[in-house]
């Protein structure tokens, strides 16, 4: 009877914790970690693997003795889920759970395989590894069932876990799927990992040393208390080992995923999933070898997978005669409708002939703010922009005030679109939802991501769509991203270099700007990086002469110069994909487009010479 009462009380505690989507820390909880059973179950013995499944030229290999798999690509390269080096520590799954009093850190090898709690079931189209996680130090009744499903689908290796089948007696804190897949133990000079830190970061493994990097896909959850966060707008990554490489994409559970990197003795990259609420979490891997095993090719493979999964649009950007400057004005900075029309008219008169206007805070709580001027003044602004062929993107914030449920979000957007129809807006900018994704007690981040994804499509119906920051779940049918990151959140260094990994995924699918140039710590560097990354120039301006950083008179000349510079460099490349990017030599970088256009960027104050070319200081050279 005492045991039953204890279990009931524990269930009540767990239910209450789950209901408020509690964010657990180790402090205050007893941590029970797996104790090693030796390295036998943690490493791969290549001689123990045999073919279990084929799809075209790809194979899945299985070692039934430790329920471990490997993937064989078209060149014969074998990617092991467990490391092959002796004394390495690998696993097929890592699992962290709590019952409200203890925090259990478990892994598939110590807490299932070594205790006889794992079996492999091969069907016609999948390998299912059924684990029963146990805690050696606890009650013998301790048992957590988890099934890892592995498939080959049209040349893609897919690994997934249905978290709804883990059971309701536990709060799942974290699940890592194939955390050591493709682990590199002795990196060569060409081995690297690429991750979506800001625009992207390329980590040179031979010189990286002992480090760990964690990126929060779509940033930290405001409903939780994460102090340190390194956001990523896309859940994707890549690794090169020798002459072969793979691209990994989080194809289910992206909103609760983290991209995790470990370098040093064991070099790995993969995804972890925090606080799943019954979702299927899934990773998809594609492989490449030879001279094509580059970061740019991995970006292209990620784009193909995201398009295939319906996250990115298949429509093609239309080629235009010019490249616009993107101007953001904020209604809360004294930019009324009348003033904003004057500001854009002045920029036009100075020679900027193509402009996209993003107008923040004229819409609050899904209503146009009357304090910004009369309806006739708003109509005058809209009509002027339309007559000039300029884009107009009033910002809509999905999470104004309290965060709505996904159902209420849908009803609010539908109601707004009905009310706004008479205003004749030809486009919208998605504001907060483009950079922030929250959970609540009634709905998790994945539910909200799907809700925002659906409402983004609704807003884009017969409209142009701009998105702030560029979180992936908002990008279906988007035309422009405002403020796609161009700097990494971790400090750049010799072995951790910024690369346009994200831009190479998105370019040709959606246009984007970089940071506001007049808000950059170094204006010239930011301008050149936008050129290097194929971004449109952007400024945040105002009519407020007391605000030196935004007052339009302080920036109109520079905005005109940037318009002319970018128009000459990129105007006919708006629909082009970036097919390669590389560092040529110190301070000199090259971006290559699919129409055989080469753009060299010189960040130094000296003229640079390369392959018969002369690139002036702090400028670019375009070669066709």
CSV table of C-alpha atoms in Angstrom, one decimal, residues 72-305:
chain,number,residue,atom,x,y,z
A,72,UNK,CA,27.6,2.7,-46.3
A,73,UNK,CA,27.5,5.3,-49.0
A,74,UNK,CA,27.8,5.0,-52.8
A,75,UNK,CA,31.7,5.1,-52.7
A,76,UNK,CA,32.0,2.4,-50.1
A,77,UNK,CA,32.7,4.8,-47.2
A,78,UNK,CA,31.3,3.4,-44.0
A,79,UNK,CA,29.9,5.8,-41.4
A,80,UNK,CA,29.8,4.2,-38.0
A,81,UNK,CA,27.3,5.3,-35.3
A,82,UNK,CA,29.9,4.3,-32.6
A,83,UNK,CA,33.5,5.4,-32.8
A,84,UNK,CA,36.0,2.9,-34.1
A,85,UNK,CA,39.0,4.1,-32.0
A,86,UNK,CA,39.8,2.0,-28.9
A,87,UNK,CA,38.8,3.5,-25.5
A,88,UNK,CA,36.4,5.9,-27.2
A,89,UNK,CA,33.0,6.4,-25.6
A,90,UNK,CA,30.0,6.3,-28.0
A,91,UNK,CA,26.3,5.6,-27.9
A,92,UNK,CA,23.4,5.1,-30.2
A,93,UNK,CA,21.1,7.1,-27.8
A,94,UNK,CA,21.6,9.3,-24.8
A,95,UNK,CA,18.5,9.9,-22.5
A,96,UNK,CA,17.9,12.2,-19.6
A,97,UNK,CA,14.8,11.9,-17.6
A,98,UNK,CA,13.4,12.9,-14.1
A,99,UNK,CA,10.8,11.6,-11.8
A,100,UNK,CA,10.8,15.0,-10.0
A,101,UNK,CA,13.4,14.0,-7.4
A,102,UNK,CA,16.2,12.3,-9.4
A,103,UNK,CA,17.7,13.3,-12.7
A,104,UNK,CA,18.8,10.2,-14.6
A,105,UNK,CA,21.5,10.5,-17.2
A,106,UNK,CA,21.5,7.3,-19.2
A,107,UNK,CA,22.9,5.9,-22.4
A,108,UNK,CA,22.0,3.1,-24.7
A,109,UNK,CA,25.2,1.1,-24.2
A,110,UNK,CA,25.5,1.1,-20.4
A,111,UNK,CA,21.9,1.2,-19.5
A,112,UNK,CA,20.4,-1.1,-22.1
A,113,UNK,CA,22.9,-3.1,-24.2
A,114,UNK,CA,25.2,-4.0,-21.3
A,115,UNK,CA,22.3,-5.1,-19.2
A,116,UNK,CA,20.6,-7.3,-21.9
A,117,UNK,CA,17.9,-4.6,-22.5
A,118,UNK,CA,18.4,-4.2,-26.3
A,119,UNK,CA,17.2,-6.1,-29.3
A,120,UNK,CA,17.2,-5.5,-33.1
A,121,UNK,CA,14.1,-6.1,-35.2
A,122,UNK,CA,14.6,-5.8,-38.9
A,123,UNK,CA,11.6,-5.4,-41.1
A,124,UNK,CA,11.3,-4.9,-44.9
A,125,UNK,CA,12.0,-1.1,-44.7
A,126,UNK,CA,13.5,-0.5,-41.3
A,127,UNK,CA,15.8,-1.5,-38.5
A,128,UNK,CA,14.1,-1.1,-35.1
A,129,UNK,CA,16.4,-1.1,-32.1
A,130,UNK,CA,14.2,-1.7,-29.0
A,131,UNK,CA,15.9,-0.5,-25.8
A,132,UNK,CA,14.8,-1.0,-22.2
A,133,UNK,CA,16.8,1.5,-20.2
A,134,UNK,CA,17.6,0.4,-16.7
A,135,UNK,CA,19.3,1.9,-13.7
A,136,UNK,CA,21.7,-0.6,-12.2
A,137,UNK,CA,21.5,1.1,-8.7
A,138,UNK,CA,17.8,1.4,-8.5
A,139,UNK,CA,14.8,-0.8,-8.0
A,140,UNK,CA,14.7,-3.7,-10.4
A,141,UNK,CA,11.4,-2.4,-11.7
A,142,UNK,CA,13.1,0.7,-13.2
A,143,UNK,CA,12.3,0.4,-16.9
A,144,UNK,CA,12.1,3.0,-19.7
A,145,UNK,CA,11.3,1.7,-23.2
A,146,UNK,CA,12.7,3.5,-26.2
A,147,UNK,CA,12.7,2.4,-29.8
A,148,UNK,CA,15.2,3.9,-32.4
A,149,UNK,CA,14.0,3.4,-36.0
A,150,UNK,CA,16.5,3.5,-38.8
A,151,UNK,CA,15.7,3.6,-42.5
A,152,UNK,CA,17.1,4.3,-46.0
A,153,UNK,CA,14.7,6.3,-48.0
A,154,UNK,CA,15.7,7.4,-51.6
A,155,UNK,CA,19.3,7.8,-50.7
A,156,UNK,CA,18.7,9.4,-47.3
A,157,UNK,CA,19.6,7.8,-44.0
A,158,UNK,CA,16.8,8.5,-41.5
A,159,UNK,CA,17.0,8.0,-37.7
A,160,UNK,CA,13.9,8.7,-35.6
A,161,UNK,CA,12.4,8.2,-32.1
A,162,UNK,CA,8.7,8.4,-31.3
A,163,UNK,CA,8.8,10.0,-27.8
A,164,UNK,CA,5.1,9.3,-27.2
A,165,UNK,CA,6.1,5.7,-26.7
A,166,UNK,CA,8.7,6.4,-24.0
A,167,UNK,CA,6.0,6.4,-21.3
A,168,UNK,CA,4.2,8.9,-19.1
A,169,UNK,CA,5.9,8.0,-15.8
A,170,UNK,CA,8.9,10.3,-16.7
A,171,UNK,CA,9.5,13.8,-17.7
A,172,UNK,CA,11.9,13.6,-20.6
A,173,UNK,CA,14.6,16.3,-20.3
A,174,UNK,CA,16.8,15.4,-23.2
A,175,UNK,CA,17.2,12.9,-26.0
A,176,UNK,CA,20.3,12.6,-28.2
A,177,UNK,CA,19.9,10.6,-31.4
A,178,UNK,CA,23.2,9.1,-32.8
A,179,UNK,CA,25.4,11.5,-30.8
A,180,UNK,CA,28.6,9.9,-32.1
A,181,UNK,CA,27.6,9.2,-35.7
A,182,UNK,CA,30.6,9.6,-38.0
A,183,UNK,CA,32.9,10.5,-35.1
A,184,UNK,CA,36.4,11.6,-36.2
A,185,UNK,CA,39.2,10.6,-33.9
A,186,UNK,CA,42.3,11.5,-35.9
A,187,UNK,CA,41.4,14.5,-38.1
A,188,UNK,CA,43.4,15.5,-41.1
A,189,UNK,CA,43.9,19.0,-42.4
A,190,UNK,CA,40.8,19.0,-44.5
A,191,UNK,CA,38.4,17.6,-41.9
A,192,UNK,CA,35.7,20.1,-40.7
A,193,UNK,CA,32.3,20.5,-39.0
A,194,UNK,CA,29.9,23.2,-40.2
A,195,UNK,CA,27.1,24.4,-38.1
A,196,UNK,CA,24.4,27.2,-38.4
A,197,UNK,CA,25.9,29.6,-35.8
A,198,UNK,CA,24.5,32.9,-37.1
A,199,UNK,CA,25.4,32.7,-40.9
A,200,UNK,CA,27.4,29.5,-40.2
A,201,UNK,CA,30.7,28.5,-38.7
A,202,UNK,CA,33.3,26.2,-40.1
A,203,UNK,CA,35.3,24.4,-37.4
A,204,UNK,CA,38.7,23.1,-38.6
A,205,UNK,CA,39.1,19.9,-36.6
A,206,UNK,CA,42.8,19.4,-36.8
A,207,UNK,CA,43.4,22.6,-34.8
A,208,UNK,CA,40.1,23.0,-32.8
A,209,UNK,CA,41.4,21.5,-29.5
A,210,UNK,CA,39.0,20.4,-26.7
A,211,UNK,CA,35.8,22.5,-27.1
A,212,UNK,CA,32.1,22.1,-27.0
A,213,UNK,CA,29.5,24.2,-28.9
A,214,UNK,CA,25.7,24.1,-28.5
A,215,UNK,CA,23.3,26.0,-30.7
A,216,UNK,CA,19.6,26.4,-29.8
A,217,UNK,CA,17.5,26.0,-32.9
A,218,UNK,CA,15.3,29.1,-33.1
A,219,UNK,CA,17.0,30.5,-30.0
A,220,UNK,CA,16.2,30.1,-26.4
A,221,UNK,CA,12.7,29.6,-25.1
A,222,UNK,CA,11.5,32.8,-23.4
A,223,UNK,CA,9.2,30.6,-21.2
A,224,UNK,CA,12.3,29.0,-19.6
A,225,UNK,CA,15.3,30.5,-17.8
A,226,UNK,CA,18.2,29.8,-20.1
A,227,UNK,CA,20.8,32.5,-19.5
A,228,UNK,CA,23.2,31.7,-22.2
A,229,UNK,CA,21.9,31.0,-25.7
A,230,UNK,CA,23.5,30.7,-29.1
A,231,UNK,CA,20.6,30.8,-31.6
A,232,UNK,CA,20.4,29.0,-35.0
A,233,UNK,CA,17.8,29.8,-37.6
A,234,UNK,CA,18.0,26.3,-39.2
A,235,UNK,CA,18.5,22.9,-37.7
A,236,UNK,CA,21.2,21.6,-40.0
A,237,UNK,CA,24.9,20.7,-39.9
A,238,UNK,CA,27.6,18.9,-41.7
A,239,UNK,CA,30.9,17.0,-41.2
A,240,UNK,CA,33.8,16.1,-43.5
A,241,UNK,CA,36.1,13.2,-42.7
A,242,UNK,CA,38.8,12.5,-45.2
A,243,UNK,CA,37.4,12.7,-48.7
A,244,UNK,CA,33.8,12.1,-47.6
A,245,UNK,CA,31.2,14.2,-45.9
A,246,UNK,CA,27.6,14.1,-44.7
A,247,UNK,CA,24.9,16.7,-44.3
A,248,UNK,CA,22.4,16.3,-41.4
A,249,UNK,CA,19.0,18.0,-41.1
A,250,UNK,CA,16.5,17.9,-38.3
A,251,UNK,CA,13.4,16.9,-40.2
A,252,UNK,CA,11.1,16.5,-37.2
A,253,UNK,CA,11.3,18.1,-33.8
A,254,UNK,CA,13.3,21.0,-35.1
A,255,UNK,CA,11.7,23.5,-32.6
A,256,UNK,CA,13.0,21.5,-29.6
A,257,UNK,CA,16.4,20.7,-31.1
A,258,UNK,CA,19.9,21.8,-30.3
A,259,UNK,CA,22.9,21.3,-32.5
A,260,UNK,CA,25.8,19.9,-30.4
A,261,UNK,CA,29.5,19.8,-31.3
A,262,UNK,CA,32.4,18.3,-29.5
A,263,UNK,CA,36.0,18.6,-30.7
A,264,UNK,CA,39.2,17.2,-29.4
A,265,UNK,CA,39.7,13.5,-28.6
A,266,UNK,CA,36.4,12.7,-30.3
A,267,UNK,CA,35.0,15.1,-32.9
A,268,UNK,CA,31.3,14.8,-33.3
A,269,UNK,CA,28.2,16.8,-34.4
A,270,UNK,CA,24.6,15.9,-34.0
A,271,UNK,CA,21.3,17.0,-32.5
A,272,UNK,CA,19.7,16.8,-29.1
A,273,UNK,CA,16.0,17.3,-28.3
A,274,UNK,CA,14.8,19.1,-25.2
A,275,UNK,CA,11.6,18.4,-23.4
A,276,UNK,CA,9.7,16.5,-26.1
A,277,UNK,CA,5.9,16.3,-25.6
A,278,UNK,CA,5.2,13.2,-27.5
A,279,UNK,CA,6.8,14.4,-30.8
A,280,UNK,CA,8.6,12.2,-33.3
A,281,UNK,CA,12.1,13.4,-33.4
A,282,UNK,CA,14.0,12.7,-36.6
A,283,UNK,CA,17.4,13.3,-38.3
A,284,UNK,CA,18.1,12.8,-42.0
A,285,UNK,CA,21.6,12.3,-43.4
A,286,UNK,CA,22.9,12.6,-46.9
A,287,UNK,CA,26.4,11.7,-48.1
A,288,UNK,CA,28.9,13.0,-50.6
A,289,UNK,CA,32.5,12.2,-51.5
A,290,UNK,CA,35.4,13.5,-53.5
A,291,UNK,CA,35.9,17.1,-54.6
A,292,UNK,CA,32.3,17.9,-53.9
A,293,UNK,CA,32.7,17.3,-50.2
A,294,UNK,CA,32.7,21.0,-49.4
A,295,UNK,CA,30.6,23.2,-47.0
A,296,UNK,CA,28.8,24.7,-50.0
A,297,UNK,CA,27.8,21.3,-51.3
A,298,UNK,CA,26.6,20.3,-47.8
A,299,UNK,CA,24.5,23.5,-47.8
A,300,UNK,CA,23.0,22.6,-51.1
A,301,UNK,CA,22.1,19.1,-49.8
A,302,UNK,CA,20.4,20.6,-46.8
A,303,UNK,CA,18.4,22.9,-49.0
A,304,UNK,CA,17.3,20.0,-51.1
A,305,UNK,CA,16.2,18.1,-48.0
